[in-house]
């Protein structure tokens, strides 16, 4: 089992920045990579960004590319999401997730952290 705990959410004005962190514990060696997802009220959950533990390869959703940066700390088993130039449409509950293999579902999820961007 893998446990994930997010932190760093909050309220910020348009154009501001926030940094989210996700600490993984348990059988983290069994995971291939990590991802961030978000879900706004009344909308489906959507992919934000992902990173692999091994070589740090990253993938971003088009809506956040150039504004958000995902990074990982293999020693601390932590994945972070630096969010800059935030927009009201970035308001959502952000969750981190872990996957065991390159092609496969995200099997482990954190509880989520609220990010609210005021206009």
Coordinates of C-alpha atoms in Angstrom, one line a residue:
X1 CA 0.0 0.0 0.0
X2 CA 1.0 3.6 -0.6
X3 CA -0.3 6.6 1.3
X4 CA -0.3 10.0 -0.1
X5 CA -0.8 13.3 1.8
X6 CA -1.1 16.6 0.0
X7 CA -0.5 20.1 1.4
X8 CA -0.1 23.6 0.3
X9 CA -3.5 24.6 -1.0
X10 CA -5.2 27.9 -0.1
X11 CA -6.7 31.1 -1.4
X12 CA -4.7 33.3 -3.8
X13 CA -5.5 36.2 -6.1
X14 CA -5.4 36.0 -9.9
X15 CA -1.8 36.0 -11.1
X16 CA -0.5 34.7 -7.8
X17 CA 1.4 31.5 -7.0
X18 CA 1.0 28.4 -4.8
X19 CA 3.1 25.3 -4.3
X20 CA 1.5 22.0 -3.6
X21 CA 3.4 19.1 -2.1
X22 CA 2.6 15.4 -1.9
X23 CA 4.4 13.1 0.5
X24 CA 4.3 9.4 -0.3
X25 CA 4.8 6.7 2.3
X26 CA 4.5 3.0 2.4
X27 CA 5.6 0.8 -0.5
X28 CA 6.8 3.8 -2.6
X29 CA 9.4 1.7 -4.3
X30 CA 6.5 -0.1 -6.1
X31 CA 5.4 3.0 -7.8
X32 CA 6.5 4.1 -11.3
X33 CA 5.3 7.7 -11.2
X34 CA 3.2 10.4 -9.7
X35 CA 0.5 12.7 -11.0
X36 CA -1.5 15.7 -10.1
X37 CA -5.2 15.9 -10.9
X38 CA -7.9 18.5 -10.2
X39 CA -11.6 18.6 -9.9
X40 CA -13.7 21.8 -10.0
X41 CA -17.2 21.9 -8.7
X42 CA -19.6 20.3 -11.2
X43 CA -16.8 19.1 -13.5
X44 CA -15.0 15.9 -14.0
X45 CA -11.6 15.2 -12.6
X46 CA -8.9 16.2 -15.0
X47 CA -5.2 15.5 -15.4
X48 CA -2.8 18.3 -14.6
X49 CA 0.7 16.9 -14.7
X50 CA 2.8 13.8 -14.1
X51 CA 6.4 12.8 -13.4
X52 CA 8.3 9.6 -13.2
X53 CA 10.5 8.7 -10.3
X54 CA 13.3 7.2 -12.3
X55 CA 14.3 10.0 -14.8
X56 CA 11.9 12.8 -13.9
X57 CA 10.1 12.8 -17.2
X58 CA 7.2 15.1 -17.1
X59 CA 3.9 15.6 -18.9
X60 CA 1.5 18.5 -18.6
X61 CA -2.1 19.3 -19.6
X62 CA -2.2 22.0 -22.2
X63 CA -4.1 24.3 -19.9
X64 CA -1.3 24.5 -17.4
X65 CA 1.8 24.1 -19.6
X66 CA 4.2 27.0 -19.1
X67 CA 2.5 28.0 -15.8
X68 CA 2.8 24.9 -13.6
X69 CA 6.0 22.9 -12.9
X70 CA 6.0 19.4 -11.4
X71 CA 9.1 18.1 -9.6
X72 CA 10.1 15.3 -7.4
X73 CA 12.5 14.6 -4.5
X74 CA 13.3 10.9 -4.5
X75 CA 15.0 11.1 -1.1
X76 CA 12.0 12.6 0.6
X77 CA 9.5 10.7 -1.6
X78 CA 7.8 14.0 -2.3
X79 CA 6.3 15.4 -5.5
X80 CA 5.6 19.1 -5.8
X81 CA 3.5 21.2 -8.1
X82 CA 4.6 24.9 -8.5
X83 CA 1.7 26.9 -9.8
X84 CA 2.3 30.3 -11.2
X85 CA 0.1 32.9 -13.0
X86 CA -2.9 31.3 -11.4
X87 CA -6.3 32.0 -13.0
X88 CA -9.8 31.7 -11.5
X89 CA -10.4 28.6 -13.7
X90 CA -7.6 26.9 -11.8
X91 CA -9.9 26.8 -8.8
X92 CA -10.4 23.1 -7.8
X93 CA -9.5 20.4 -5.4
X94 CA -6.1 19.1 -6.3
X95 CA -5.1 15.5 -5.7
X96 CA -1.9 13.6 -6.1
X97 CA -1.9 10.0 -7.3
X98 CA 0.6 7.2 -7.8
X99 CA 0.8 4.6 -10.5
X100 CA 2.6 1.3 -10.4
X101 CA 3.5 0.9 -14.1
X102 CA 4.1 3.2 -17.0
X103 CA 0.9 2.2 -18.8
X104 CA -1.8 1.7 -16.2
X105 CA -4.2 3.4 -13.9
X106 CA -3.3 5.6 -10.9
X107 CA -4.0 3.2 -8.1
X108 CA -3.3 5.4 -5.0
X109 CA -4.8 8.7 -4.3
X110 CA -4.5 11.4 -1.7
X111 CA -7.3 13.2 0.0
X112 CA -6.9 16.4 -2.0
X113 CA -6.3 20.0 -1.2
X114 CA -8.4 23.0 -2.1
X115 CA -7.0 25.7 -4.3
X116 CA -9.1 28.8 -4.8
X117 CA -8.1 31.6 -7.1
X118 CA -10.1 34.8 -6.7
X119 CA -10.6 37.3 -9.5

